[in-house]
């Protein structure tokens, strides 16, 4: 321990096959260096819960529980290509190949992210180059490839098609210039998924509320983009008529 500079170490990882020994090493590290973060591998969930409760300065990782989540994610029919721990959650790196009858088919990536509570991190269409951290405005099509970060609950929601309810709208007051009418319609179609021809017609009937429900962050983003194009717009929260900036 001394040769490993434990007294000044920021963290220690104990991953032997003996979970009690791992705990003892973690406790020893804490006595020598209270600022050292101990990461301990265990195999029994009940033992893991007790250790985490009694010794809050440790990060206890139960291999069996993590493996179970990975197997459960794979059981949904998708490819789990990796996983990692974030705070107290297991994050699964999952790859989807979009099918015609897939619950993801036809959705904007913003709808995937906010509707299912996952994070798209890579997207590829047909034989085109893949994109890291792709735009939220991409609409998924059959044979597209998508990689997301998600916990097991997010993967279950995708499997069951349980999208969060869209409960926000955007109120548009007026366009400050003629160019703003054109640019505003393009932004509405791109972000909300509203048909471009309908968006252009909508912009001729201001002030008005876009007849398209959106997720919270989707509506806020659209309102912000419209204001940048010199179109006065506000997001309207669910159950309220008063818009917010």
mmCIF file of C-alpha atoms in Angstrom:
data_model
loop_
_atom_site.group_PDB
_atom_site.id
_atom_site.type_symbol
_atom_site.label_atom_id
_atom_site.label_comp_id
_atom_site.label_asym_id
_atom_site.label_seq_id
_atom_site.Cartn_x
_atom_site.Cartn_y
_atom_site.Cartn_z
ATOM 1 C CA UNK A 1 0.000 0.000 0.000
ATOM 2 C CA UNK A 2 2.818 2.386 0.860
ATOM 3 C CA UNK A 3 4.643 1.613 -2.389
ATOM 4 C CA UNK A 4 1.413 2.364 -4.268
ATOM 5 C CA UNK A 5 1.336 5.838 -2.663
ATOM 6 C CA UNK A 6 -1.974 5.153 -0.935
ATOM 7 C CA UNK A 7 -1.530 8.142 1.385
ATOM 8 C CA UNK A 8 -1.945 10.528 -1.565
ATOM 9 C CA UNK A 9 -4.128 8.412 -3.872
ATOM 10 C CA UNK A 10 -7.456 9.816 -5.083
ATOM 11 C CA UNK A 11 -9.037 6.371 -5.398
ATOM 12 C CA UNK A 12 -8.459 2.663 -4.893
ATOM 13 C CA UNK A 13 -10.077 -0.188 -6.819
ATOM 14 C CA UNK A 14 -10.497 -3.534 -5.054
ATOM 15 C CA UNK A 15 -11.653 -6.219 -7.502
ATOM 16 C CA UNK A 16 -10.413 -9.560 -6.181
ATOM 17 C CA UNK A 17 -12.669 -12.624 -6.236
ATOM 18 C CA UNK A 18 -13.244 -12.302 -2.463
ATOM 19 C CA UNK A 19 -15.775 -9.540 -1.737
ATOM 20 C CA UNK A 20 -14.971 -9.523 2.000
ATOM 21 C CA UNK A 21 -11.311 -9.038 1.209
ATOM 22 C CA UNK A 22 -12.239 -6.205 -1.153
ATOM 23 C CA UNK A 23 -14.158 -4.545 1.675
ATOM 24 C CA UNK A 24 -11.221 -4.937 4.081
ATOM 25 C CA UNK A 25 -8.874 -3.349 1.551
ATOM 26 C CA UNK A 26 -11.323 -0.462 1.084
ATOM 27 C CA UNK A 27 -11.584 0.122 4.840
ATOM 28 C CA UNK A 28 -7.816 0.012 5.212
ATOM 29 C CA UNK A 29 -7.461 2.579 2.423
ATOM 30 C CA UNK A 30 -9.976 4.858 4.167
ATOM 31 C CA UNK A 31 -8.081 4.651 7.475
ATOM 32 C CA UNK A 32 -4.799 5.535 5.816
ATOM 33 C CA UNK A 33 -6.280 8.212 3.532
ATOM 34 C CA UNK A 34 -9.826 9.440 4.357
ATOM 35 C CA UNK A 35 -9.890 11.383 1.074
ATOM 36 C CA UNK A 36 -9.318 8.235 -0.982
ATOM 37 C CA UNK A 37 -12.409 6.957 -2.788
ATOM 38 C CA UNK A 38 -12.735 3.154 -2.520
ATOM 39 C CA UNK A 39 -14.343 1.225 -5.382
ATOM 40 C CA UNK A 40 -15.262 -2.285 -4.238
ATOM 41 C CA UNK A 41 -16.405 -5.233 -6.342
ATOM 42 C CA UNK A 42 -19.042 -7.509 -4.815
ATOM 43 C CA UNK A 43 -21.169 -10.414 -6.029
ATOM 44 C CA UNK A 44 -24.197 -10.416 -3.720
ATOM 45 C CA UNK A 45 -26.771 -7.599 -3.958
ATOM 46 C CA UNK A 46 -27.780 -7.769 -0.285
ATOM 47 C CA UNK A 47 -24.147 -7.554 0.779
ATOM 48 C CA UNK A 48 -23.708 -4.648 -1.628
ATOM 49 C CA UNK A 49 -26.666 -2.752 -0.158
ATOM 50 C CA UNK A 50 -25.440 -3.232 3.423
ATOM 51 C CA UNK A 51 -21.903 -2.099 2.632
ATOM 52 C CA UNK A 52 -23.125 0.950 0.717
ATOM 53 C CA UNK A 53 -25.364 1.930 3.629
ATOM 54 C CA UNK A 54 -22.780 1.437 6.390
ATOM 55 C CA UNK A 55 -19.758 2.819 4.503
ATOM 56 C CA UNK A 56 -20.992 5.728 2.354
ATOM 57 C CA UNK A 57 -17.436 6.695 1.400
ATOM 58 C CA UNK A 58 -17.209 3.573 -0.799
ATOM 59 C CA UNK A 59 -18.508 2.981 -4.312
ATOM 60 C CA UNK A 60 -19.814 -0.591 -4.231
ATOM 61 C CA UNK A 61 -20.385 -2.295 -7.573
ATOM 62 C CA UNK A 62 -22.237 -5.595 -7.674
ATOM 63 C CA UNK A 63 -21.042 -7.548 -10.704
ATOM 64 C CA UNK A 64 -24.097 -9.826 -10.690
ATOM 65 C CA UNK A 65 -26.531 -6.902 -10.707
ATOM 66 C CA UNK A 66 -24.716 -5.147 -13.558
ATOM 67 C CA UNK A 67 -24.560 -8.364 -15.577
ATOM 68 C CA UNK A 68 -28.282 -8.925 -14.981
ATOM 69 C CA UNK A 69 -29.093 -5.478 -16.411
ATOM 70 C CA UNK A 70 -26.938 -6.156 -19.462
ATOM 71 C CA UNK A 71 -28.683 -9.506 -20.071
ATOM 72 C CA UNK A 72 -32.093 -7.896 -19.564
ATOM 73 C CA UNK A 73 -31.233 -5.199 -22.118
ATOM 74 C CA UNK A 74 -30.044 -7.822 -24.598
ATOM 75 C CA UNK A 75 -33.273 -9.768 -24.039
ATOM 76 C CA UNK A 76 -35.164 -6.866 -25.628
ATOM 77 C CA UNK A 77 -33.597 -7.944 -28.924
ATOM 78 C CA UNK A 78 -31.050 -5.139 -29.212
ATOM 79 C CA UNK A 79 -27.264 -5.216 -29.076
ATOM 80 C CA UNK A 80 -25.753 -4.070 -25.788
ATOM 81 C CA UNK A 81 -22.203 -3.152 -26.815
ATOM 82 C CA UNK A 82 -20.988 -1.794 -23.484
ATOM 83 C CA UNK A 83 -21.923 -0.479 -20.059
ATOM 84 C CA UNK A 84 -20.586 1.743 -17.308
ATOM 85 C CA UNK A 85 -21.618 3.072 -13.910
ATOM 86 C CA UNK A 86 -22.712 6.696 -13.467
ATOM 87 C CA UNK A 87 -23.438 7.671 -9.870
ATOM 88 C CA UNK A 88 -25.656 4.769 -8.730
ATOM 89 C CA UNK A 89 -26.956 3.860 -12.195
ATOM 90 C CA UNK A 90 -25.840 1.321 -14.768
ATOM 91 C CA UNK A 91 -25.740 2.942 -18.205
ATOM 92 C CA UNK A 92 -26.077 0.571 -21.156
ATOM 93 C CA UNK A 93 -24.537 1.465 -24.513
ATOM 94 C CA UNK A 94 -27.120 -0.012 -26.891
ATOM 95 C CA UNK A 95 -27.185 -0.226 -30.677
ATOM 96 C CA UNK A 96 -30.420 -0.236 -32.697
ATOM 97 C CA UNK A 97 -30.952 -1.072 -36.349
ATOM 98 C CA UNK A 98 -34.270 0.521 -37.254
ATOM 99 C CA UNK A 99 -36.967 -1.748 -38.743
ATOM 100 C CA UNK A 100 -40.196 -0.731 -40.443
ATOM 101 C CA UNK A 101 -42.318 -1.805 -37.464
ATOM 102 C CA UNK A 102 -39.813 -0.524 -34.898
ATOM 103 C CA UNK A 103 -41.045 1.792 -32.119
ATOM 104 C CA UNK A 104 -38.250 4.188 -33.171
ATOM 105 C CA UNK A 105 -39.142 4.332 -36.860
ATOM 106 C CA UNK A 106 -40.291 7.762 -38.047
ATOM 107 C CA UNK A 107 -39.347 9.591 -34.841
ATOM 108 C CA UNK A 108 -37.133 12.658 -34.615
ATOM 109 C CA UNK A 109 -34.082 12.101 -32.425
ATOM 110 C CA UNK A 110 -35.457 14.786 -30.105
ATOM 111 C CA UNK A 111 -38.573 12.635 -29.651
ATOM 112 C CA UNK A 112 -36.395 9.587 -28.960
ATOM 113 C CA UNK A 113 -34.331 11.493 -26.390
ATOM 114 C CA UNK A 114 -37.117 13.308 -24.546
ATOM 115 C CA UNK A 115 -39.847 10.753 -25.123
ATOM 116 C CA UNK A 116 -37.920 7.683 -23.980
ATOM 117 C CA UNK A 117 -35.370 9.337 -21.677
ATOM 118 C CA UNK A 118 -32.264 8.120 -23.518
ATOM 119 C CA UNK A 119 -29.263 9.883 -25.086
ATOM 120 C CA UNK A 120 -28.515 9.302 -28.796
ATOM 121 C CA UNK A 121 -24.733 9.457 -29.219
ATOM 122 C CA UNK A 122 -24.159 8.007 -32.717
ATOM 123 C CA UNK A 123 -26.250 7.796 -35.886
ATOM 124 C CA UNK A 124 -25.683 6.394 -39.376
ATOM 125 C CA UNK A 125 -27.975 6.470 -42.398
ATOM 126 C CA UNK A 126 -27.523 3.751 -45.041
ATOM 127 C CA UNK A 127 -23.929 3.816 -46.333
ATOM 128 C CA UNK A 128 -23.251 7.384 -45.251
ATOM 129 C CA UNK A 129 -20.602 8.194 -42.637
ATOM 130 C CA UNK A 130 -21.757 7.927 -39.035
ATOM 131 C CA UNK A 131 -22.279 11.022 -36.879
ATOM 132 C CA UNK A 132 -21.237 11.397 -33.248
ATOM 133 C CA UNK A 133 -23.732 13.381 -31.115
ATOM 134 C CA UNK A 134 -26.152 13.734 -34.061
ATOM 135 C CA UNK A 135 -28.622 16.570 -34.538
ATOM 136 C CA UNK A 136 -31.928 16.281 -32.682
ATOM 137 C CA UNK A 137 -33.733 17.083 -35.938
ATOM 138 C CA UNK A 138 -32.837 13.823 -37.723
ATOM 139 C CA UNK A 139 -35.840 11.604 -38.465
ATOM 140 C CA UNK A 140 -35.186 7.873 -38.178
ATOM 141 C CA UNK A 141 -35.833 5.610 -41.167
ATOM 142 C CA UNK A 142 -35.653 1.850 -41.750
ATOM 143 C CA UNK A 143 -32.070 0.461 -41.847
ATOM 144 C CA UNK A 144 -30.699 3.472 -39.928
ATOM 145 C CA UNK A 145 -28.263 2.609 -37.151
ATOM 146 C CA UNK A 146 -28.534 4.373 -33.783
ATOM 147 C CA UNK A 147 -26.501 4.030 -30.589
ATOM 148 C CA UNK A 148 -27.938 5.399 -27.339
ATOM 149 C CA UNK A 149 -26.960 5.649 -23.695
ATOM 150 C CA UNK A 150 -29.814 4.410 -21.509
ATOM 151 C CA UNK A 151 -30.613 2.701 -18.248
ATOM 152 C CA UNK A 152 -32.711 -0.452 -18.236
ATOM 153 C CA UNK A 153 -35.919 1.561 -17.775
ATOM 154 C CA UNK A 154 -35.223 3.575 -20.933
ATOM 155 C CA UNK A 155 -34.638 0.409 -22.969
ATOM 156 C CA UNK A 156 -37.874 -1.064 -21.616
ATOM 157 C CA UNK A 157 -39.809 2.058 -22.635
ATOM 158 C CA UNK A 158 -38.403 1.819 -26.158
ATOM 159 C CA UNK A 159 -39.273 -1.872 -26.383
ATOM 160 C CA UNK A 160 -42.850 -1.195 -25.258
ATOM 161 C CA UNK A 161 -43.250 2.050 -27.222
ATOM 162 C CA UNK A 162 -44.027 4.037 -24.060
ATOM 163 C CA UNK A 163 -43.281 7.566 -25.210
ATOM 164 C CA UNK A 164 -43.678 10.348 -22.674
ATOM 165 C CA UNK A 165 -46.726 12.508 -23.352
ATOM 166 C CA UNK A 166 -46.090 15.648 -25.392
ATOM 167 C CA UNK A 167 -47.676 18.428 -23.371
ATOM 168 C CA UNK A 168 -45.975 21.658 -24.487
ATOM 169 C CA UNK A 169 -46.806 24.032 -27.343
ATOM 170 C CA UNK A 170 -45.230 27.117 -28.881
ATOM 171 C CA UNK A 171 -47.047 30.418 -29.341
ATOM 172 C CA UNK A 172 -45.893 32.590 -32.234
ATOM 173 C CA UNK A 173 -46.682 36.301 -32.030
ATOM 174 C CA UNK A 174 -45.243 37.864 -35.167
ATOM 175 C CA UNK A 175 -42.396 37.838 -37.671
ATOM 176 C CA UNK A 176 -40.305 40.992 -37.703
ATOM 177 C CA UNK A 177 -39.251 40.718 -41.379
ATOM 178 C CA UNK A 178 -40.293 38.983 -44.588
ATOM 179 C CA UNK A 179 -37.242 36.718 -44.334
ATOM 180 C CA UNK A 180 -38.301 35.805 -40.822
ATOM 181 C CA UNK A 181 -41.559 34.356 -42.182
ATOM 182 C CA UNK A 182 -39.594 31.972 -44.395
ATOM 183 C CA UNK A 183 -36.916 31.115 -41.831
ATOM 184 C CA UNK A 184 -39.486 30.662 -39.058
ATOM 185 C CA UNK A 185 -41.453 28.126 -41.090
ATOM 186 C CA UNK A 186 -38.248 26.176 -41.764
ATOM 187 C CA UNK A 187 -37.386 26.073 -38.065
ATOM 188 C CA UNK A 188 -40.892 24.927 -37.119
ATOM 189 C CA UNK A 189 -40.780 22.090 -39.650
ATOM 190 C CA UNK A 190 -37.238 21.058 -38.688
ATOM 191 C CA UNK A 191 -37.660 21.007 -34.901
ATOM 192 C CA UNK A 192 -41.299 20.017 -34.381
ATOM 193 C CA UNK A 193 -41.756 17.662 -37.324
ATOM 194 C CA UNK A 194 -44.647 19.787 -38.647
ATOM 195 C CA UNK A 195 -44.960 19.553 -42.441
ATOM 196 C CA UNK A 196 -43.087 22.392 -44.157
ATOM 197 C CA UNK A 197 -46.025 23.435 -46.328
ATOM 198 C CA UNK A 198 -48.273 23.527 -43.252
ATOM 199 C CA UNK A 199 -45.651 25.499 -41.342
ATOM 200 C CA UNK A 200 -45.474 28.091 -44.128
ATOM 201 C CA UNK A 201 -49.249 28.414 -44.148
ATOM 202 C CA UNK A 202 -49.209 28.725 -40.358
ATOM 203 C CA UNK A 203 -46.782 31.655 -40.563
ATOM 204 C CA UNK A 204 -49.316 33.585 -42.642
ATOM 205 C CA UNK A 205 -51.880 33.419 -39.798
ATOM 206 C CA UNK A 206 -50.062 35.083 -36.907
ATOM 207 C CA UNK A 207 -50.472 35.454 -34.002
ATOM 208 C CA UNK A 208 -51.224 31.796 -33.481
ATOM 209 C CA UNK A 209 -50.232 28.650 -31.561
ATOM 210 C CA UNK A 210 -48.462 25.889 -33.457
ATOM 211 C CA UNK A 211 -50.990 23.001 -33.605
ATOM 212 C CA UNK A 212 -48.280 20.501 -32.752
ATOM 213 C CA UNK A 213 -47.588 19.169 -29.262
ATOM 214 C CA UNK A 214 -43.955 18.858 -28.201
ATOM 215 C CA UNK A 215 -41.791 17.676 -25.343
ATOM 216 C CA UNK A 216 -40.595 20.260 -22.815
ATOM 217 C CA UNK A 217 -37.043 20.836 -24.091
ATOM 218 C CA UNK A 218 -38.166 20.487 -27.695
ATOM 219 C CA UNK A 219 -40.632 23.379 -27.271
ATOM 220 C CA UNK A 220 -38.103 25.554 -25.424
ATOM 221 C CA UNK A 221 -35.514 24.959 -28.135
ATOM 222 C CA UNK A 222 -37.957 25.823 -30.924
ATOM 223 C CA UNK A 223 -39.006 29.047 -29.205
ATOM 224 C CA UNK A 224 -35.359 30.019 -28.767
ATOM 225 C CA UNK A 225 -34.520 29.311 -32.421
ATOM 226 C CA UNK A 226 -37.559 31.252 -33.657
ATOM 227 C CA UNK A 227 -36.554 34.298 -31.654
ATOM 228 C CA UNK A 228 -33.078 34.105 -33.192
ATOM 229 C CA UNK A 229 -34.673 34.330 -36.640
ATOM 230 C CA UNK A 230 -36.607 37.451 -35.544
ATOM 231 C CA UNK A 231 -39.851 35.605 -34.931
ATOM 232 C CA UNK A 232 -41.365 36.405 -31.525
ATOM 233 C CA UNK A 233 -42.327 33.106 -29.920
ATOM 234 C CA UNK A 234 -42.845 31.549 -26.479
ATOM 235 C CA UNK A 235 -43.149 28.039 -25.088
ATOM 236 C CA UNK A 236 -46.447 27.276 -23.346
ATOM 237 C CA UNK A 237 -46.323 24.863 -20.358
ATOM 238 C CA UNK A 238 -48.944 22.112 -20.014
ATOM 239 C CA UNK A 239 -52.274 23.272 -18.631
ATOM 240 C CA UNK A 240 -51.398 26.927 -18.982
ATOM 241 C CA UNK A 241 -52.200 29.596 -21.499
ATOM 242 C CA UNK A 242 -49.439 31.910 -20.322
ATOM 243 C CA UNK A 243 -46.277 31.541 -22.423
ATOM 244 C CA UNK A 244 -42.747 31.569 -20.992
ATOM 245 C CA UNK A 245 -39.504 32.701 -22.585
#
